XYZ file of C-alpha atoms in Angstrom:
263
model
C 6.764 14.131 0.530
C 8.826 11.706 1.962
C 7.976 13.476 5.442
C 4.289 13.602 4.486
C 4.252 9.819 4.088
C 6.434 8.620 7.164
C 3.860 10.807 9.107
C 1.014 8.870 7.522
C 2.613 5.860 8.226
C 3.111 6.612 11.913
C -0.582 7.686 12.127
C -1.637 4.019 10.596
C 0.943 2.416 12.914
C -0.537 4.129 16.122
C -4.248 3.331 15.097
C -3.072 -0.519 14.592
C -1.600 -0.349 18.058
C -4.533 1.346 19.526
C -6.984 -1.165 18.205
C -4.731 -4.345 19.098
C -4.270 -2.863 22.565
C -8.309 -1.937 22.846
C -8.696 -5.814 23.671
C -6.004 -6.836 25.918
C -7.125 -10.503 26.443
C -7.093 -11.073 22.553
C -3.738 -9.141 22.459
C -2.215 -11.679 24.823
C -3.807 -14.789 23.896
C -2.904 -14.084 20.013
C 0.434 -13.510 21.027
C 0.661 -16.465 23.151
C -0.604 -18.641 19.991
C 1.455 -16.703 17.732
C 4.413 -18.314 20.081
C 3.090 -21.608 20.267
C 2.843 -22.177 16.163
C 6.480 -20.805 16.020
C 7.519 -23.701 18.233
C 5.717 -26.067 16.633
C 7.464 -24.956 13.427
C 10.848 -26.607 14.774
C 9.081 -30.055 15.061
C 9.860 -31.294 11.761
C 13.603 -30.087 11.921
C 14.139 -31.962 15.243
C 12.544 -35.179 13.617
C 14.701 -35.020 10.534
C 17.833 -34.409 12.666
C 16.907 -36.964 14.793
C 19.714 -39.545 13.686
C 21.704 -37.475 11.236
C 24.241 -34.793 12.090
C 23.775 -32.698 8.901
C 21.464 -32.879 5.908
C 22.368 -31.246 2.188
C 25.599 -29.811 4.138
C 23.793 -28.061 6.890
C 24.037 -29.171 10.607
C 20.966 -28.543 13.017
C 22.452 -25.559 14.410
C 23.164 -23.985 10.816
C 19.668 -25.085 10.022
C 18.105 -22.922 12.837
C 19.262 -20.108 11.748
C 17.101 -20.715 8.296
C 14.267 -21.397 10.671
C 15.053 -18.427 12.531
C 14.670 -16.208 9.052
C 11.562 -18.301 8.371
C 10.088 -17.323 11.960
C 11.170 -13.596 11.280
C 9.669 -13.020 7.742
C 6.644 -15.217 9.057
C 6.394 -12.271 11.626
C 6.807 -9.438 9.053
C 4.435 -11.224 6.497
C 1.497 -11.794 8.928
C 1.928 -8.855 10.764
C 2.795 -6.176 8.389
C 1.973 -7.276 4.841
C -0.949 -9.928 4.997
C -3.617 -7.817 6.969
C -3.452 -4.976 4.845
C -3.256 -6.302 1.389
C -5.948 -9.016 1.950
C -7.937 -6.148 2.741
C -7.805 -4.949 -0.856
C -9.858 -7.971 -2.058
C -12.582 -6.857 -0.330
C -12.642 -3.329 -1.227
C -12.390 -4.791 -4.877
C -15.320 -7.277 -4.508
C -17.539 -4.728 -2.772
C -16.358 -1.711 -5.024
C -15.459 0.444 -2.202
C -11.789 0.787 -3.692
C -12.888 3.896 -5.204
C -12.531 5.389 -1.866
C -8.975 4.886 -1.766
C -8.064 6.022 -5.057
C -9.893 9.110 -4.595
C -7.873 9.953 -1.634
C -4.645 12.473 -2.126
C -2.069 9.732 -1.630
C -0.227 6.842 -3.652
C -3.277 4.039 -3.501
C -0.534 1.533 -3.362
C 0.790 3.054 -0.214
C -2.841 3.355 1.021
C -3.798 -0.370 0.733
C -0.602 -1.490 1.805
C -0.190 0.242 5.379
C -4.077 0.200 6.581
C -3.982 -2.393 9.075
C -0.928 -3.991 11.257
C -0.795 -7.076 14.043
C 1.535 -5.914 16.244
C 1.392 -8.835 18.120
C 3.233 -10.408 15.383
C 6.393 -8.998 16.642
C 6.384 -11.997 19.014
C 7.555 -14.011 15.463
C 10.328 -11.448 15.068
C 11.569 -11.663 18.267
C 11.486 -15.373 18.218
C 13.454 -15.488 15.220
C 16.058 -13.149 16.984
C 16.039 -15.509 20.127
C 16.907 -18.697 17.531
C 19.965 -17.081 15.890
C 21.021 -16.512 19.318
C 20.630 -19.732 20.304
C 22.116 -21.269 17.076
C 25.374 -19.354 17.560
C 25.748 -20.428 20.947
C 25.450 -23.867 19.717
C 27.972 -23.342 17.204
C 30.480 -21.674 19.395
C 31.050 -18.369 17.779
C 29.047 -15.249 16.140
C 28.787 -13.737 12.981
C 31.235 -11.219 11.508
C 30.806 -7.855 11.313
C 30.519 -7.954 7.385
C 28.214 -11.087 7.566
C 25.972 -9.348 9.813
C 25.537 -6.286 7.839
C 24.986 -8.580 4.702
C 22.334 -10.151 6.762
C 20.441 -7.004 7.186
C 20.773 -5.785 3.809
C 19.419 -9.197 2.725
C 16.234 -8.720 5.620
C 15.369 -5.679 3.787
C 15.273 -7.292 0.118
C 13.326 -10.195 1.457
C 10.837 -8.107 2.699
C 10.956 -6.507 -0.279
C 10.218 -9.478 -2.265
C 7.580 -10.695 0.156
C 5.647 -7.484 -0.119
C 6.168 -7.641 -4.176
C 4.907 -11.403 -4.599
C 2.070 -10.270 -2.362
C 0.924 -7.092 -4.690
C 1.402 -9.479 -7.662
C -1.352 -11.913 -6.078
C -3.569 -9.063 -4.956
C -3.694 -7.606 -8.436
C -4.929 -10.609 -9.763
C -8.228 -10.097 -7.674
C -8.685 -7.397 -10.562
C -9.379 -10.117 -12.957
C -10.583 -13.052 -10.876
C -12.013 -11.369 -7.749
C -11.699 -14.347 -5.490
C -7.994 -15.168 -5.049
C -8.508 -16.900 -1.726
C -7.127 -20.008 -2.876
C -4.441 -18.404 -4.617
C -3.293 -16.597 -0.947
C -3.477 -20.050 0.412
C -1.293 -21.492 -2.021
C 1.100 -18.799 -1.488
C 1.122 -18.894 2.118
C 1.503 -23.285 1.827
C 4.550 -22.572 -0.461
C 6.103 -20.372 1.891
C 5.990 -23.051 4.348
C 9.215 -24.311 1.995
C 11.204 -21.600 3.307
C 12.134 -22.989 6.641
C 14.374 -25.595 4.924
C 17.884 -24.496 3.675
C 17.506 -24.210 -0.535
C 20.354 -26.989 -0.759
C 17.346 -29.629 0.338
C 15.433 -28.941 -2.986
C 16.872 -30.316 -6.444
C 15.925 -30.028 -9.827
C 13.034 -28.154 -10.668
C 11.875 -27.303 -7.665
C 15.661 -25.729 -6.727
C 14.818 -23.880 -9.835
C 11.243 -22.750 -8.971
C 12.414 -21.883 -5.256
C 15.119 -19.761 -6.494
C 13.979 -17.929 -9.611
C 10.099 -18.019 -9.580
C 9.304 -17.861 -5.959
C 12.665 -17.055 -4.280
C 12.341 -18.645 -1.419
C 16.214 -19.087 -1.247
C 16.931 -15.498 -1.388
C 14.651 -14.867 1.709
C 15.969 -17.585 4.404
C 18.943 -19.683 2.710
C 20.757 -16.647 1.505
C 20.661 -14.561 5.110
C 21.480 -17.317 6.993
C 24.551 -18.365 4.723
C 25.783 -14.621 4.803
C 25.411 -14.754 9.272
C 27.659 -18.093 8.720
C 30.070 -15.892 6.422
C 30.006 -18.057 3.439
C 27.437 -16.168 0.986
C 29.738 -15.091 -2.059
C 29.115 -11.206 -2.795
C 27.966 -12.020 -6.398
C 25.033 -13.756 -4.343
C 24.538 -10.717 -2.387
C 24.419 -8.404 -5.691
C 22.187 -10.578 -7.422
C 19.506 -10.766 -4.443
C 19.582 -6.723 -4.298
C 19.254 -6.627 -8.294
C 16.699 -9.317 -8.164
C 14.266 -7.465 -5.356
C 14.358 -4.809 -7.049
C 13.215 -6.005 -10.432
C 10.303 -7.933 -8.461
C 9.659 -4.737 -7.307
C 9.356 -3.017 -10.292
C 7.617 -5.659 -12.186
C 4.738 -5.496 -8.898
C 4.636 -1.932 -9.566
C 4.107 -1.723 -13.062
C 1.161 -4.600 -12.662
C -0.309 -2.887 -9.937
C -0.697 0.673 -11.643
C -1.784 -1.324 -14.862
C -4.515 -3.072 -12.871
C -5.742 0.205 -11.305
C -5.888 1.458 -15.002
C -8.557 -1.189 -15.402
C -10.634 -1.141 -12.414
C -14.117 -0.259 -12.850
C -15.767 -0.036 -9.238
C -18.741 -2.730 -8.698
C -21.512 0.264 -9.345
C -20.483 1.216 -12.548
């Protein structure tokens, strides 16, 4: 079963790559635009740290690690998660989701892997470049355990992002138009470029437990710096699994109540 789904994922990736390379000028233009947008994300950080050595316990070099994780996850979101799942809304609106549900494979897997944007890999590479530059400025490199913990947190962060999008898309079965909701989520995700300790009171609770941005960018950065408690690592893993379970249940319930546009 696993081999079958891996083979199907390989086919979808190959089709997306060939489609992106079909128009090479667009491929290069989109890649350059993506790179430019990545560096504009650094502008607020440069302004805020212009006259301050540290903010909320984070130096400029340490905060660069958070921006690096934000950039990397933005590439994952816009290259692997967003393109496929936004297409689900159109399927529901037009009633063509029936063609997906009738195929002999899990519907959530099919709608999650129907399209990828390979040029967004530039964001991932830029994020890695920011990690290298930040540690060069810090004058040291991450420890082995810290690096391993950050890799684990990359998996939990991706799972959290994916689960949040599944929950968002599931809302389309009820309200049909979720464009504003997706824009709202994208705007909130922009806050992930800042260390979570910058936020206070209700915002800190919201960005930790409701939309766990702290788990996505601040925790991995702290793991790289070697100052993330193991309890937080375990909590991030368990929290992402709970989010994934809830998202799966909501998706199955939404599919169970789905009626096509023709019915």
